[in-house]
Short mmCIF file of C-alpha atoms and ligand atoms in Angstrom, two decimals:
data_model
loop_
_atom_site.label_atom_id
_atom_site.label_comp_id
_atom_site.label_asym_id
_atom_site.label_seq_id
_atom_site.Cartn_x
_atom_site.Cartn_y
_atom_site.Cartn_z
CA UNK A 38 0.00 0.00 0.00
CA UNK A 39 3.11 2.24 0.30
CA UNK A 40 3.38 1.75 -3.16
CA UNK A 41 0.29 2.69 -3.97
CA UNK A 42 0.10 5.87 -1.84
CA UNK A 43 2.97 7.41 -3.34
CA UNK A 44 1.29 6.69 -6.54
CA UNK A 45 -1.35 8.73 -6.06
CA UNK A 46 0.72 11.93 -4.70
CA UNK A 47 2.51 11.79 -7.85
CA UNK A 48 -1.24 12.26 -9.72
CA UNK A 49 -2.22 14.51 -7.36
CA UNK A 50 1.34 16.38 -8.28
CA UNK A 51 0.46 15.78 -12.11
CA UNK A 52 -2.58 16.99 -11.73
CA UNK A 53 -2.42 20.39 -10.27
CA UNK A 54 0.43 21.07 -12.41
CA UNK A 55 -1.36 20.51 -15.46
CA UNK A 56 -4.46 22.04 -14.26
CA UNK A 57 -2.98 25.09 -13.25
CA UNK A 58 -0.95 25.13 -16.43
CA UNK A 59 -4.20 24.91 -18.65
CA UNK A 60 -6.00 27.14 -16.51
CA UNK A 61 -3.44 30.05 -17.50
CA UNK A 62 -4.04 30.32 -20.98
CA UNK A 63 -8.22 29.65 -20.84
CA UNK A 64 -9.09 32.93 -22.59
CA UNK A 65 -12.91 33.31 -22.44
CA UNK A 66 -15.72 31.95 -19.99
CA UNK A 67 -16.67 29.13 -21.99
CA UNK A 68 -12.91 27.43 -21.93
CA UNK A 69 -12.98 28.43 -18.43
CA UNK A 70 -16.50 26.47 -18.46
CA UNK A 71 -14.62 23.51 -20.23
CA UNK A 72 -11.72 23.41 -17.46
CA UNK A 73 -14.16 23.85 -14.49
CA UNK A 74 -16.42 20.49 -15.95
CA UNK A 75 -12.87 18.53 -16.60
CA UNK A 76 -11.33 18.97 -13.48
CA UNK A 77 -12.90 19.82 -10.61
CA UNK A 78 -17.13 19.07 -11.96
CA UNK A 79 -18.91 16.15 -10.59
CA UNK A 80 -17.58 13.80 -12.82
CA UNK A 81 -14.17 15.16 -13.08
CA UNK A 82 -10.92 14.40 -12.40
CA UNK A 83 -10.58 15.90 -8.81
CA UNK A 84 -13.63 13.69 -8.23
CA UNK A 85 -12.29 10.54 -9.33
CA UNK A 86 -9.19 10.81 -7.17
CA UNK A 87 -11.16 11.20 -4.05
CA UNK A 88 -12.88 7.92 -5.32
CA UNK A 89 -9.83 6.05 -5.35
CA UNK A 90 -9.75 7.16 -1.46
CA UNK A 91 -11.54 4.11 -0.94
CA UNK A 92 -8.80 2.31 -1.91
CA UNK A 93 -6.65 2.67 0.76
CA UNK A 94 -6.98 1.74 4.59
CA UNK A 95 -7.89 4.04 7.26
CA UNK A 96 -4.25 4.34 8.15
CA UNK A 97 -3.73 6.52 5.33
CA UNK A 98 -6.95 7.52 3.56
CA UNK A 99 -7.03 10.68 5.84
CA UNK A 100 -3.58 11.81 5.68
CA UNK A 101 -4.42 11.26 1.55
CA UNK A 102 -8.03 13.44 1.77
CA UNK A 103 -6.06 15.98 3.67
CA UNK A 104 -3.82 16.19 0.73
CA UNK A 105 -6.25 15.79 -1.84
CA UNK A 106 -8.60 18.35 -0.31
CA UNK A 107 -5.42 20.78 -0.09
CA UNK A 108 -5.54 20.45 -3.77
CA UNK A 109 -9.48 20.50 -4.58
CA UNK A 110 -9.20 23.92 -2.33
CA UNK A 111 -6.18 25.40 -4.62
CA UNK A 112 -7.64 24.31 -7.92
CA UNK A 113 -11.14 26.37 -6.40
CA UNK A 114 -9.23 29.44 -5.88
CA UNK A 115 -7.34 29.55 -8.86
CA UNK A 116 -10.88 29.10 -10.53
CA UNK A 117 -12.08 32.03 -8.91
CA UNK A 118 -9.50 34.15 -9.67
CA UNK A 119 -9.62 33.53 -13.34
CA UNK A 120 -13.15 33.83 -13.12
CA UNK A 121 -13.37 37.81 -11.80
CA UNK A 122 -10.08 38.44 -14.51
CA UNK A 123 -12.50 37.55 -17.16
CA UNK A 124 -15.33 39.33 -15.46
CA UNK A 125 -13.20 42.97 -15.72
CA UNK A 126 -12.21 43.24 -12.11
CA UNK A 127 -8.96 42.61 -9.87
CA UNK A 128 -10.78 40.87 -7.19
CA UNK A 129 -9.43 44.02 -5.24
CA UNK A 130 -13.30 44.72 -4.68
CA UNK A 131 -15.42 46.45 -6.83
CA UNK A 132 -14.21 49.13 -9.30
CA UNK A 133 -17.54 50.32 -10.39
CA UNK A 134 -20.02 52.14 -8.22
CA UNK A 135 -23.08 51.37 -9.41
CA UNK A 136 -24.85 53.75 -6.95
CA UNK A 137 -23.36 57.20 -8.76
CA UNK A 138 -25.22 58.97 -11.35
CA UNK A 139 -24.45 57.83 -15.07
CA UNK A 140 -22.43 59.92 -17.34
CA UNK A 141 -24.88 61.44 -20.45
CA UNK A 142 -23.17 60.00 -23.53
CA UNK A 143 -21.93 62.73 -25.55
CA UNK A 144 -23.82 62.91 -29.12
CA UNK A 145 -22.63 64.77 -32.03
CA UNK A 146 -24.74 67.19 -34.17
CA UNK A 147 -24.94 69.06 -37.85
CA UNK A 148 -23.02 71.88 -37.61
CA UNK A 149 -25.19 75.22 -37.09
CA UNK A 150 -24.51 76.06 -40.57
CA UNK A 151 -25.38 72.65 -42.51
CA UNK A 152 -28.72 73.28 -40.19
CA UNK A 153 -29.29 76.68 -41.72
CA UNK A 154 -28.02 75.34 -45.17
CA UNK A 155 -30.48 72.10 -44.85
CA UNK A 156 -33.40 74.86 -44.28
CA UNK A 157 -32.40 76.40 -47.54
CA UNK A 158 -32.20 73.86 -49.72
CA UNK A 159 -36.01 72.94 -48.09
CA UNK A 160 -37.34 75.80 -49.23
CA UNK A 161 -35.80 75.52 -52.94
CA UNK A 162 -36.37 71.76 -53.14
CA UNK A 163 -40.05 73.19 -52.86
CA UNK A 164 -40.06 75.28 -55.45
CA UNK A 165 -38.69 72.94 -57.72
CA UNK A 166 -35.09 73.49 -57.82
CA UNK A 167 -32.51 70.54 -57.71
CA UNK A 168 -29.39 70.55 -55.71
CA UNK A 169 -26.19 70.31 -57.69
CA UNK A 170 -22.46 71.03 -56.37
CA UNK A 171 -19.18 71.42 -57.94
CA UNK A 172 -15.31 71.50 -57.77
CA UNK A 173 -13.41 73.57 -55.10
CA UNK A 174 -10.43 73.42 -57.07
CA UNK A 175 -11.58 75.02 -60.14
CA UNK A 176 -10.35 76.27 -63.48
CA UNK A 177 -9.52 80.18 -63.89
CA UNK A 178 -12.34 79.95 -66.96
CA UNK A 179 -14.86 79.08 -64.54
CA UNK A 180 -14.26 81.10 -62.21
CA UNK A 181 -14.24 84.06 -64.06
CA UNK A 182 -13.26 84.52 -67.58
CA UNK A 183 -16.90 82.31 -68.66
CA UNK A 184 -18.48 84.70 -66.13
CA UNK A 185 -17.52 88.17 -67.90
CA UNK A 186 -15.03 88.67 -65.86
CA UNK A 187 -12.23 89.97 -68.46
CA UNK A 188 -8.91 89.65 -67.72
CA UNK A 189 -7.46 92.27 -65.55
CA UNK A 190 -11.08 93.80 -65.15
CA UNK A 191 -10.94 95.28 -61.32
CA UNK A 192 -13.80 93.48 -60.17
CA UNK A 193 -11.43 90.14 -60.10
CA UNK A 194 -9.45 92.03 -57.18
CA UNK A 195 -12.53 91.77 -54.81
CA UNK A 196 -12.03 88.15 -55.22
CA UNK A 197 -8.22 87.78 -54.42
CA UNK A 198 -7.86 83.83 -53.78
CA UNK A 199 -5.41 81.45 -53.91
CA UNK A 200 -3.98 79.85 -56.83
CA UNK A 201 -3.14 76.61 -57.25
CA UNK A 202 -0.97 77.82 -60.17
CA UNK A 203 -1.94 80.29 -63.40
CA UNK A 204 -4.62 78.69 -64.31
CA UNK A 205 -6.14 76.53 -61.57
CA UNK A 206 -7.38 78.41 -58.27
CA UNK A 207 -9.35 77.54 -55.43
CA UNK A 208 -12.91 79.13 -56.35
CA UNK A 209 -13.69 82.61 -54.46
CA UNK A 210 -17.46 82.02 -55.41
CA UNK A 211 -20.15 79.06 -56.94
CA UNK A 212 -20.96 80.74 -59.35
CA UNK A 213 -18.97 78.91 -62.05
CA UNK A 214 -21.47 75.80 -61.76
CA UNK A 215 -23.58 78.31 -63.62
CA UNK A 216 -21.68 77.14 -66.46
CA UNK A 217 -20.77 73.77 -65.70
CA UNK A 218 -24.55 72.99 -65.35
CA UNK A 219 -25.53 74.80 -68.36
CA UNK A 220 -22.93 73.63 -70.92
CA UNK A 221 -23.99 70.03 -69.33
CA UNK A 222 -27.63 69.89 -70.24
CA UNK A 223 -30.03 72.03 -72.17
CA UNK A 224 -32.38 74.72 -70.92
CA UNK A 225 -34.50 74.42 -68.57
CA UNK A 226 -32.37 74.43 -65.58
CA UNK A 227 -33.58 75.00 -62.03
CA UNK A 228 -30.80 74.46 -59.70
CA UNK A 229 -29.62 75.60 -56.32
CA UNK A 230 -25.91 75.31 -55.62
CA UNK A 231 -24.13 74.65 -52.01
CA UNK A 232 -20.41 74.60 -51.42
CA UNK A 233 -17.45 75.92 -50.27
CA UNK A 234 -16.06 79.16 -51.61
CA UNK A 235 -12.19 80.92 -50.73
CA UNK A 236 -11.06 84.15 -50.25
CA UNK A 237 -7.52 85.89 -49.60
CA UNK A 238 -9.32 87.96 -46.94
CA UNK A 239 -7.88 89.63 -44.02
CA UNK A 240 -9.97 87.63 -41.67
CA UNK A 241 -11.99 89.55 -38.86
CA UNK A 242 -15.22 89.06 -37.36
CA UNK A 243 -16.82 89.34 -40.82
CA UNK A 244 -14.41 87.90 -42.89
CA UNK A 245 -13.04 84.59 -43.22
CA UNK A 246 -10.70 83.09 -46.38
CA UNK A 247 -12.92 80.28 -46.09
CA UNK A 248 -17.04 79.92 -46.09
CA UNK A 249 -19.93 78.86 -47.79
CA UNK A 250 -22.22 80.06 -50.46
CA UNK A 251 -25.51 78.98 -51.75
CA UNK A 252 -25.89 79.51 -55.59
CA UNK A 253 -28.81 79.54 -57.58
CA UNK A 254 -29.67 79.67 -61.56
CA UNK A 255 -33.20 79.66 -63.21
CA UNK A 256 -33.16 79.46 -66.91
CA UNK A 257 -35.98 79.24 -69.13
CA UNK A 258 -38.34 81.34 -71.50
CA UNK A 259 -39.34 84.21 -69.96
CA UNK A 260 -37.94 84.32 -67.34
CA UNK A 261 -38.20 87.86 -65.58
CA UNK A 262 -37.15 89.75 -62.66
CA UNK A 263 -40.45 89.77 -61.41
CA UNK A 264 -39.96 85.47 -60.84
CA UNK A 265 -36.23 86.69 -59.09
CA UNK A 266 -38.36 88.92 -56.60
CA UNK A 267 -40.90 86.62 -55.79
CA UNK A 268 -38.47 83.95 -55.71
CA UNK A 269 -36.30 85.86 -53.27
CA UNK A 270 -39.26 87.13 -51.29
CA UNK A 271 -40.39 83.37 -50.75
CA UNK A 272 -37.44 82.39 -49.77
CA UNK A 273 -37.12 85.05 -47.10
CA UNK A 274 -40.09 84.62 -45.91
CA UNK A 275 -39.67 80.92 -45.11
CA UNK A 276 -36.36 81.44 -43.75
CA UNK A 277 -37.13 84.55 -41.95
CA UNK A 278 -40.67 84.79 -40.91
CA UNK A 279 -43.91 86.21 -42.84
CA UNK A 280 -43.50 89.75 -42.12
CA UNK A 281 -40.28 90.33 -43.96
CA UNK A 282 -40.43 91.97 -47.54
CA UNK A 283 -37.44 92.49 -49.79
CA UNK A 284 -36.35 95.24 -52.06
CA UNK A 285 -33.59 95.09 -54.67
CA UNK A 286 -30.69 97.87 -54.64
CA UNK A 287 -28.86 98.47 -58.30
CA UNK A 288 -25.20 96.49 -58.47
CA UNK A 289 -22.98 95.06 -60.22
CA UNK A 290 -21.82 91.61 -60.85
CA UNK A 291 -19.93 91.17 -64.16
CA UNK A 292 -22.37 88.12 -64.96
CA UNK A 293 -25.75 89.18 -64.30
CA UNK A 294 -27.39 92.77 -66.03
CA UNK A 295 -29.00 93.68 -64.25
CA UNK A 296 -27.44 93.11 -61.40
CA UNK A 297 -29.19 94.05 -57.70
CA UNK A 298 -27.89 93.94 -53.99
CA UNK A 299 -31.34 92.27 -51.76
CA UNK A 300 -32.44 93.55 -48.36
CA UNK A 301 -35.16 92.27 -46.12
CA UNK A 302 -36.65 94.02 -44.08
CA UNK A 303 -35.21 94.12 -40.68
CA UNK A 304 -36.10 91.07 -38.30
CA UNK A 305 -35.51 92.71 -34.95
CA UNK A 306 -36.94 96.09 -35.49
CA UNK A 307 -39.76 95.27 -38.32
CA UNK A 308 -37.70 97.99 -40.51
CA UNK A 309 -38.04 101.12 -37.90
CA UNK A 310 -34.18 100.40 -37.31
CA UNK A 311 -31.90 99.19 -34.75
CA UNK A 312 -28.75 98.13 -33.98
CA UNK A 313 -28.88 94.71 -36.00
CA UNK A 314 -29.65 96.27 -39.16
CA UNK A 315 -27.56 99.38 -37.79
CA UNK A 316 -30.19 101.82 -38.18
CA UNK A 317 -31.39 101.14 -41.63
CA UNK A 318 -33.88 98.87 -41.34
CA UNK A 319 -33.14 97.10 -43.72
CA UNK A 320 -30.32 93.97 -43.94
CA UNK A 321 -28.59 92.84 -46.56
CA UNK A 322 -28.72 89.37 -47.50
CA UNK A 323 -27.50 88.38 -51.30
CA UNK A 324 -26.35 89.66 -54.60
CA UNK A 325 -28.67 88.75 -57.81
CA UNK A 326 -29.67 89.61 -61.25
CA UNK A 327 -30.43 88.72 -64.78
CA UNK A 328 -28.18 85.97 -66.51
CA UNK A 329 -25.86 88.04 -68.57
CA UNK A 330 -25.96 87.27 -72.34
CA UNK A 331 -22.77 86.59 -72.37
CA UNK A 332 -22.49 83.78 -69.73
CA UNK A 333 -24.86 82.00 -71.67
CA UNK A 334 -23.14 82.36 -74.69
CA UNK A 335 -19.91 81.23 -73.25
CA UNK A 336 -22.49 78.16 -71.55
CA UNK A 337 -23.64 77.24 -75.08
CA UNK A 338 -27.44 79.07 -74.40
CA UNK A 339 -28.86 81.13 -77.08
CA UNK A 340 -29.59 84.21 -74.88
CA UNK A 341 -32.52 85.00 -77.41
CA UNK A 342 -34.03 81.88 -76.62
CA UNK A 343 -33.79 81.87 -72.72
CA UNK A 344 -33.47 84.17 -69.93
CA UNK A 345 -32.68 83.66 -66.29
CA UNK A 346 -31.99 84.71 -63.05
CA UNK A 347 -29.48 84.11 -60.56
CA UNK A 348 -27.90 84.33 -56.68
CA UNK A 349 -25.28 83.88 -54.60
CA UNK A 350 -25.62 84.80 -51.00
CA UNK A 351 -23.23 83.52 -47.69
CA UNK A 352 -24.42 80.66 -45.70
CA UNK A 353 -22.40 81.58 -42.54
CA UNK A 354 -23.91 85.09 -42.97
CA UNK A 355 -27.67 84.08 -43.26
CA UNK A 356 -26.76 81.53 -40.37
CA UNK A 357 -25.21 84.67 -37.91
CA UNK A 358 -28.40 86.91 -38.71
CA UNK A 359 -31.08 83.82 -38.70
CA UNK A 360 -28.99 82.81 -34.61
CA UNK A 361 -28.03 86.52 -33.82
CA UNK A 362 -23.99 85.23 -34.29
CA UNK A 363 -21.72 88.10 -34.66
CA UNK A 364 -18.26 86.72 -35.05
CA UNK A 365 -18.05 84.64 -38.72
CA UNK A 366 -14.62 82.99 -37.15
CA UNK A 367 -16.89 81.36 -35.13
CA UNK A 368 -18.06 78.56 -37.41
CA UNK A 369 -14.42 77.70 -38.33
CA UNK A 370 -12.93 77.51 -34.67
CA UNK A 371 -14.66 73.73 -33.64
CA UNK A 372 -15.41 75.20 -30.46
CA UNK A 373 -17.96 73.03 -28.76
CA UNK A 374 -19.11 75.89 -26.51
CA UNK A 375 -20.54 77.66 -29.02
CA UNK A 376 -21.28 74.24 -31.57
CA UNK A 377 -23.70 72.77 -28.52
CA UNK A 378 -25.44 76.08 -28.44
CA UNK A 379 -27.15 74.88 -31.45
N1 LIG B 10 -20.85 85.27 -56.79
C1 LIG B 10 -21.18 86.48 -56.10
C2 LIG B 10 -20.17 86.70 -54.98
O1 LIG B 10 -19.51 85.81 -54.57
C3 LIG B 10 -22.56 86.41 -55.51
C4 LIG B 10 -23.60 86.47 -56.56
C5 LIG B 10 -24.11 87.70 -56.95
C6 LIG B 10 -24.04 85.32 -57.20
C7 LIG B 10 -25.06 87.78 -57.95
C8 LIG B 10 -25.00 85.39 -58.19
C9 LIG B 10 -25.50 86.65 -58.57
O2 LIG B 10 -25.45 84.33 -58.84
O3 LIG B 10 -26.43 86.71 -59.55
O4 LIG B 10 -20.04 87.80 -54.51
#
């Protein structure tokens, strides 16, 4: 029986080495499942060792329990420690208080000025226009020479940008998908026009090098400047409340004759003047006019054929009157004190 006895302290030697040895690299709850069932379940190997107890005489079966029991209580522990490593914690007590408030999750949002730009585009997408957008980087032509811009003509210098080199440039307005649009399909055309547009501004709380502008073109017979107005005045309306009316200033934009400056009526004073509109009463809020004849020849248009109207105003400006935002820089900075406000 000495044998014998020595023979089973060598298993019960095997065995927690090789228990312990798999029990290091289970991974996941279900190998630690598969170990717990193998060695120390009902039918497992722990189990059938204190079987074999009966084996021996009562000389040295309790010596043996106390040894085997030494190891059933090791193999336990080990267990449980592998147990709360794949549950998260240390076993150093619990990390998590479940008793404190929860943190709110932080969600994102549209910028304010995609939400003032998706508003737009509502109100156009109503009347029938479609939404089309263009290049950035964008050919010299484009930008101005197929808008009447001549060379060298003064009005390019209010749109100093930056040029990629002397004939590519980064466009200072969208009004060159005027002509992309129209040399890509034939008259009618009813489109609106976001995007990004670049200036080489000296940037202050008005001016940035970098916003965006809405566009739009309508094109057809007939058109008049009586469908701009009430076009415009729509618009405004929607955007701006019911009350507002809009009158049209003379301009000049090389590729519209004529060309007009448009003011609402002021929002915060109903037009008797205050410091938003300072003191006029009336705000300004986008260049427009009649498609020059010479865009459309330069688009492939027969200007006897069609007329049109079109406009360009700032989205970042309509956003700072629509929210009462006076700094432009604002919208660039990523500042999510003021980008929550919204
Ligand atoms: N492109 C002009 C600008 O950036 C804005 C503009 C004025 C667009 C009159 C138009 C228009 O389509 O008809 O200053």
């Amino acid at each position: 029986m000495v044998e014998q006895a020595g023979a089973l302290r060598q298993r019960i030697a095997t065995m927690r080495d090789t228990a312990l040895a798999q029990l290091q690299s289970v991974a996941d709850r279900e190998a630690l499942e598969a170990w717990r069932v193998r060695w120390v379940g009902r039918k497992g190997e722990l189990s059938a060792l204190f079987v074999s107890l009966s084996g021996f005489d009562s000389a040295q079966r309790p010596q043996l329990g106390r040894e085997l029991n030494t190891l059933k209580s090791t193999l336990h522990e080990e267990l449980q420690q592998v147990e709360s490593r794949l549950r998260g914690d240390s076993g150093a007590g619990p990390k998590v208080d479940a008793s404190l408030p929860g943190r709110p999750r932080w969600v994102g949002g549209h910028h304010i000025a995609l939400q003032v730009l998706d508003e737009m585009l509502a109100i156009f997408e109503r009347l029938g226009f479609s939404i089309a957008t263009g290049p950035e980087v964008e050919l010299e032509s484009y930008n101005f020479e197929a808008l009447n811009f001549p060379p060298n003509h003064p009005a390019r210098d209010l749109q100093d940008t930056f040029w990629i080199d002397d004939r590519v440039l980064l466009r200072t307005q969208t009004s060159p998908m005027q002509v992309r649009i129209m040399r890509s399909q034939p008259p009618p055309v009813r489109i609106v026009v976001p995007g990004r547009v670049y200036r080489n501004e000296q940037i202050d709380a008005s001016h940035a090098a970098e916003f965006f502008q809405l566009e739009g073109l309508y094109v057809d017979r007939n058109v008049s400047m009586i469908d701009l107005k009430a076009t415009v005045s729509h618009f405004v309306q929607r955007l701006f409340g019911s009350g507002r009316s809009v009158r049209f200033k003379p301009h000049f934009f090389p590729f519209t004759e004529p060309s007009v400056d448009v003011d609402m009526t002021c929002f915060a004073c109903q037009g008797r003047g205050c410091r938003v509109c300072g003191n006029e009463g009336w705000i300004e809020i986008m260049g427009a006019g009649m498609v020059h004849p010479n865009v459309f020849e330069a688009s492939g248009y027969d200007p006897e054929e069609v007329t049109g109207f079109a406009f360009g105003m700032g989205i970042e400006r309509i956003s700072m009157l629509r929210h009462g935002i006076n700094d432009i820089r604002l919208f660039l900075e990523n500042d999510v004190r003021f980008l929550s406000q919204f």
